[in-house]
Amino acid sequence: HLGLLYKTERIPINQNEWLDTWFIPAQQKSNGTVLLFPGNNGSKAKQLLAPTQVFHNLGYDTLLIDFRGLGASSGNSTTIGFRESKDVAFTVNYAEKLKLKHPYILYGVSMGSAAILKAIADKDKNISPEAIILEAPFARLVNAVSSRLKAIKIPTFPMTQLMVFWGGIQHGFNGFNHNPVIYAKSVECPTLILQGKLDKWTTLEEINQILQNLQGFKQLVILPDAGHDLLVTVDKQLWKQSVDKFIKGI
């Protein structure tokens, strides 16, 4: 992967569940560690190698994670960031056990961003990264479901409410309360949000609501030619410049 040496390892959650990870060390002296989390239907192989290349070139160790239900990790379902927040916390604690170098920067794509925000907001998880990078986050699960139904011309009411309700019943949580825009109020570390201007799933108004709720240093970068894409693959130069400037300021 990337033509670089890497180490694959499974993080055991319990006797039946695990997270599959790849660790790619910096070429020389490490500037810190970036932990990367994919989006829904994504995986470390599908979504995380392209941003990893940039972080690697910037001198960071990288730890790439498959959430449960994705890639080579256990399970066959996802919860759009709710249960995945536990996976974020497991991974941060795993990095601490390995004594990976600080600062820890958490990077998430879409669902991965929601999981990061919830992991930080849930105080019982007790994680405190030095910085986070949120790519194409959604503000509220209800809105995220509604926008996708609208795109395929399915009436949003009452189908949105039924899907969120039934999905929550299946997985044991209240989907109507799964709102990254609210989780953002608990985030005090520096945060960079990367968003495509043409994203049809999340509006810029919703992105600005997340931005306003963040409590620490925060920055928003809009990629003008991107939708709900893996943004580094749309405008690598702007993506790299934005990330480089942000992490140098940590």
CSV table of C-alpha atoms in Angstrom, one decimal:
chain,number,residue,atom,x,y,z
A,1,HIS,CA,0.0,0.0,0.0
A,2,LEU,CA,1.5,3.3,-1.2
A,3,GLY,CA,4.7,1.4,-1.8
A,4,LEU,CA,5.5,1.7,1.9
A,5,LEU,CA,6.1,-0.7,4.7
A,6,TYR,CA,3.0,-1.2,6.9
A,7,LYS,CA,1.9,-3.3,9.8
A,8,THR,CA,-1.6,-4.9,10.0
A,9,GLU,CA,-3.0,-5.7,13.3
A,10,ARG,CA,-6.4,-6.5,14.8
A,11,ILE,CA,-7.6,-4.6,17.9
A,12,PRO,CA,-9.7,-7.0,20.0
A,13,ILE,CA,-12.9,-5.5,21.3
A,14,ASN,CA,-14.2,-8.7,22.9
A,15,GLN,CA,-14.0,-12.5,22.1
A,16,ASN,CA,-16.1,-12.0,18.9
A,17,GLU,CA,-15.3,-8.5,17.6
A,18,TRP,CA,-12.3,-6.7,16.4
A,19,LEU,CA,-11.0,-3.7,14.5
A,20,ASP,CA,-8.6,-4.3,11.6
A,21,THR,CA,-5.9,-1.6,11.3
A,22,TRP,CA,-2.9,-0.7,9.2
A,23,PHE,CA,0.0,1.3,10.7
A,24,ILE,CA,2.3,3.1,8.4
A,25,PRO,CA,5.2,4.8,10.1
A,26,ALA,CA,6.7,8.1,9.0
A,27,GLN,CA,9.7,7.9,6.7
A,28,GLN,CA,12.0,9.6,9.2
A,29,LYS,CA,11.4,11.4,12.4
A,30,SER,CA,7.6,11.4,13.2
A,31,ASN,CA,5.8,14.7,13.8
A,32,GLY,CA,2.9,12.9,15.5
A,33,THR,CA,0.2,10.3,14.6
A,34,VAL,CA,-2.9,10.7,12.4
A,35,LEU,CA,-5.7,8.2,13.1
A,36,LEU,CA,-8.0,7.8,10.0
A,37,PHE,CA,-11.6,6.7,10.0
A,38,PRO,CA,-13.7,5.9,6.9
A,39,GLY,CA,-17.2,6.8,5.9
A,40,ASN,CA,-20.3,4.6,5.5
A,41,ASN,CA,-19.7,1.8,2.9
A,42,GLY,CA,-16.0,2.8,3.0
A,43,SER,CA,-12.9,1.2,4.3
A,44,LYS,CA,-9.3,1.9,4.9
A,45,ALA,CA,-8.5,0.4,1.5
A,46,LYS,CA,-11.2,2.4,-0.4
A,47,GLN,CA,-11.0,5.8,1.3
A,48,LEU,CA,-8.0,6.2,3.5
A,49,LEU,CA,-5.0,5.5,1.4
A,50,ALA,CA,-5.2,8.8,-0.6
A,51,PRO,CA,-5.3,11.1,2.5
A,52,THR,CA,-2.7,8.8,4.2
A,53,GLN,CA,-0.2,9.5,1.4
A,54,VAL,CA,-0.5,13.3,2.2
A,55,PHE,CA,-0.1,12.8,5.9
A,56,HIS,CA,2.8,10.5,5.3
A,57,ASN,CA,4.5,13.1,3.1
A,58,LEU,CA,4.0,15.6,5.9
A,59,GLY,CA,6.0,13.4,8.3
A,60,TYR,CA,3.3,11.7,10.3
A,61,ASP,CA,2.8,8.2,11.4
A,62,THR,CA,-0.7,7.0,10.3
A,63,LEU,CA,-3.1,4.4,11.7
A,64,LEU,CA,-5.9,3.4,9.4
A,65,ILE,CA,-9.0,1.8,10.8
A,66,ASP,CA,-11.9,-0.2,9.5
A,67,PHE,CA,-15.0,0.3,11.6
A,68,ARG,CA,-16.9,-2.7,12.7
A,69,GLY,CA,-19.1,-3.8,9.7
A,70,LEU,CA,-16.6,-2.5,7.2
A,71,GLY,CA,-13.5,-3.8,5.5
A,72,ALA,CA,-11.6,-6.5,7.4
A,73,SER,CA,-13.1,-5.7,10.8
A,74,SER,CA,-15.8,-8.0,12.4
A,75,GLY,CA,-19.5,-7.5,11.8
A,76,ASN,CA,-21.8,-6.7,8.9
A,77,SER,CA,-23.7,-3.6,9.9
A,78,THR,CA,-23.0,0.1,10.7
A,79,THR,CA,-24.8,2.7,12.7
A,80,ILE,CA,-23.8,5.9,10.8
A,81,GLY,CA,-21.4,7.0,13.6
A,82,PHE,CA,-23.2,6.0,16.8
A,83,ARG,CA,-21.6,2.7,17.6
A,84,GLU,CA,-18.5,3.7,15.6
A,85,SER,CA,-17.8,6.3,18.2
A,86,LYS,CA,-16.8,3.4,20.5
A,87,ASP,CA,-14.4,2.2,17.8
A,88,VAL,CA,-12.8,5.6,17.7
A,89,ALA,CA,-12.2,5.5,21.5
A,90,PHE,CA,-10.9,1.9,21.2
A,91,THR,CA,-8.4,3.0,18.6
A,92,VAL,CA,-7.2,6.1,20.5
A,93,ASN,CA,-6.7,3.9,23.6
A,94,TYR,CA,-4.8,1.4,21.4
A,95,ALA,CA,-2.5,4.1,20.1
A,96,GLU,CA,-1.8,5.1,23.7
A,97,LYS,CA,-0.9,1.5,24.6
A,98,LEU,CA,1.5,1.4,21.7
A,99,LYS,CA,3.0,4.7,22.8
A,100,LEU,CA,2.5,6.2,19.4
A,101,LYS,CA,3.8,9.7,19.2
A,102,HIS,CA,1.7,12.7,20.1
A,103,PRO,CA,0.1,14.9,18.9
A,104,TYR,CA,-2.9,12.7,17.9
A,105,ILE,CA,-4.9,14.0,15.0
A,106,LEU,CA,-8.2,12.3,14.3
A,107,TYR,CA,-9.3,12.4,10.6
A,108,GLY,CA,-12.8,11.2,9.6
A,109,VAL,CA,-14.7,11.0,6.4
A,110,SER,CA,-18.5,11.6,6.6
A,111,MET,CA,-19.6,8.9,9.1
A,112,GLY,CA,-16.1,8.9,10.4
A,113,SER,CA,-16.5,12.6,11.3
A,114,ALA,CA,-19.7,11.9,13.1
A,115,ALA,CA,-18.1,9.1,15.1
A,116,ILE,CA,-15.2,11.3,16.1
A,117,LEU,CA,-17.5,14.1,17.3
A,118,LYS,CA,-19.6,11.6,19.3
A,119,ALA,CA,-16.5,10.0,20.8
A,120,ILE,CA,-15.3,13.3,22.1
A,121,ALA,CA,-18.7,14.4,23.4
A,122,ASP,CA,-19.2,11.2,25.3
A,123,LYS,CA,-17.2,12.0,28.4
A,124,ASP,CA,-17.2,8.3,29.6
A,125,LYS,CA,-15.0,7.5,26.6
A,126,ASN,CA,-12.4,10.0,27.9
A,127,ILE,CA,-10.5,10.8,24.8
A,128,SER,CA,-8.8,14.1,24.2
A,129,PRO,CA,-7.0,14.3,20.8
A,130,GLU,CA,-4.8,17.3,20.1
A,131,ALA,CA,-6.8,18.1,16.9
A,132,ILE,CA,-9.4,16.7,14.6
A,133,ILE,CA,-10.1,17.0,10.9
A,134,LEU,CA,-13.7,16.5,9.8
A,135,GLU,CA,-14.4,15.8,6.1
A,136,ALA,CA,-17.9,16.1,4.8
A,137,PRO,CA,-19.7,15.7,8.2
A,138,PHE,CA,-23.4,15.6,8.5
A,139,ALA,CA,-25.3,17.7,11.1
A,140,ARG,CA,-28.3,15.5,12.0
A,141,LEU,CA,-29.0,11.9,11.1
A,142,VAL,CA,-32.6,12.7,10.2
A,143,ASN,CA,-31.4,15.3,7.7
A,144,ALA,CA,-28.8,13.0,6.3
A,145,VAL,CA,-31.4,10.3,5.7
A,146,SER,CA,-33.9,12.8,4.2
A,147,SER,CA,-31.5,14.2,1.7
A,148,ARG,CA,-30.6,10.8,0.4
A,149,LEU,CA,-34.3,9.8,0.0
A,150,LYS,CA,-35.0,13.1,-1.7
A,151,ALA,CA,-32.1,12.5,-4.2
A,152,ILE,CA,-33.8,9.2,-5.4
A,153,LYS,CA,-37.2,10.8,-5.5
A,154,ILE,CA,-38.7,8.9,-2.5
A,155,PRO,CA,-41.1,11.0,-0.4
A,156,THR,CA,-39.2,12.1,2.7
A,157,PHE,CA,-42.2,12.1,5.0
A,158,PRO,CA,-43.0,9.8,6.7
A,159,MET,CA,-40.3,7.5,5.3
A,160,THR,CA,-37.4,9.4,6.9
A,161,GLN,CA,-38.9,9.2,10.3
A,162,LEU,CA,-39.8,5.5,9.9
A,163,MET,CA,-36.2,4.6,8.7
A,164,VAL,CA,-34.6,6.5,11.6
A,165,PHE,CA,-37.0,5.0,14.1
A,166,TRP,CA,-36.7,1.4,12.9
A,167,GLY,CA,-32.9,1.7,12.4
A,168,GLY,CA,-32.6,2.8,16.0
A,169,ILE,CA,-34.8,0.0,17.2
A,170,GLN,CA,-32.6,-2.5,15.4
A,171,HIS,CA,-29.4,-1.2,16.8
A,172,GLY,CA,-30.5,-0.1,20.2
A,173,PHE,CA,-30.3,3.7,20.1
A,174,ASN,CA,-32.4,6.8,19.4
A,175,GLY,CA,-31.5,7.9,15.9
A,176,PHE,CA,-33.4,11.2,16.4
A,177,ASN,CA,-30.8,12.2,19.0
A,178,HIS,CA,-27.8,11.3,16.8
A,179,ASN,CA,-26.8,14.8,15.9
A,180,PRO,CA,-23.1,15.7,15.3
A,181,VAL,CA,-24.0,19.4,15.3
A,182,ILE,CA,-24.8,18.9,19.1
A,183,TYR,CA,-21.8,16.8,19.7
A,184,ALA,CA,-19.7,19.7,18.4
A,185,LYS,CA,-20.5,21.8,21.5
A,186,SER,CA,-18.2,19.5,23.5
A,187,VAL,CA,-15.2,19.9,21.2
A,188,GLU,CA,-12.5,22.2,22.5
A,189,CYS,CA,-9.5,21.0,20.5
A,190,PRO,CA,-8.5,22.7,17.2
A,191,THR,CA,-10.7,21.5,14.4
A,192,LEU,CA,-10.5,21.7,10.6
A,193,ILE,CA,-13.7,21.1,8.5
A,194,LEU,CA,-13.3,20.2,4.9
A,195,GLN,CA,-16.4,20.4,2.8
A,196,GLY,CA,-17.4,20.2,-0.9
A,197,LYS,CA,-19.4,23.2,-2.1
A,198,LEU,CA,-21.5,21.0,-4.3
A,199,ASP,CA,-22.3,18.4,-1.6
A,200,LYS,CA,-25.9,17.4,-2.0
A,201,TRP,CA,-26.2,15.5,1.2
A,202,THR,CA,-25.2,18.3,3.7
A,203,THR,CA,-25.9,22.0,3.2
A,204,LEU,CA,-23.3,24.7,3.9
A,205,GLU,CA,-25.8,26.1,6.4
A,206,GLU,CA,-25.6,22.8,8.3
A,207,ILE,CA,-21.8,22.9,8.1
A,208,ASN,CA,-21.7,26.4,9.5
A,209,GLN,CA,-23.9,25.3,12.4
A,210,ILE,CA,-21.4,22.6,13.2
A,211,LEU,CA,-18.6,25.2,12.9
A,212,GLN,CA,-20.3,27.7,15.2
A,213,ASN,CA,-20.8,25.0,17.9
A,214,LEU,CA,-17.2,24.0,18.1
A,215,GLN,CA,-15.6,25.6,21.2
A,216,GLY,CA,-11.9,25.7,20.3
A,217,PHE,CA,-9.9,27.0,17.4
A,218,LYS,CA,-11.7,26.2,14.2
A,219,GLN,CA,-11.3,26.6,10.5
A,220,LEU,CA,-13.6,25.8,7.5
A,221,VAL,CA,-12.3,25.1,4.0
A,222,ILE,CA,-14.7,24.8,1.1
A,223,LEU,CA,-13.6,23.0,-2.0
A,224,PRO,CA,-15.5,24.7,-4.8
A,225,ASP,CA,-15.5,21.9,-7.3
A,226,ALA,CA,-16.3,19.0,-4.9
A,227,GLY,CA,-19.5,17.3,-3.9
A,228,HIS,CA,-19.8,14.5,-1.3
A,229,ASP,CA,-16.5,13.0,-2.5
A,230,LEU,CA,-13.2,11.9,-1.1
A,231,LEU,CA,-12.0,15.5,-1.3
A,232,VAL,CA,-8.3,14.8,-1.6
A,233,THR,CA,-9.0,13.1,-4.9
A,234,VAL,CA,-10.9,16.2,-6.2
A,235,ASP,CA,-8.4,19.0,-5.4
A,236,LYS,CA,-5.3,17.5,-3.9
A,237,GLN,CA,-3.4,20.8,-3.9
A,238,LEU,CA,-6.0,22.7,-1.9
A,239,TRP,CA,-6.6,19.8,0.4
A,240,LYS,CA,-2.9,19.4,1.1
A,241,GLN,CA,-2.3,23.1,1.6
A,242,SER,CA,-5.3,23.4,4.0
A,243,VAL,CA,-4.3,20.3,6.0
A,244,ASP,CA,-0.6,21.3,6.1
A,245,LYS,CA,-1.4,24.8,7.3
A,246,PHE,CA,-3.8,23.6,10.0
A,247,ILE,CA,-1.5,20.9,11.5
A,248,LYS,CA,1.5,23.2,11.5
A,249,GLY,CA,-0.5,25.5,13.8
A,250,ILE,CA,-1.3,22.8,16.4
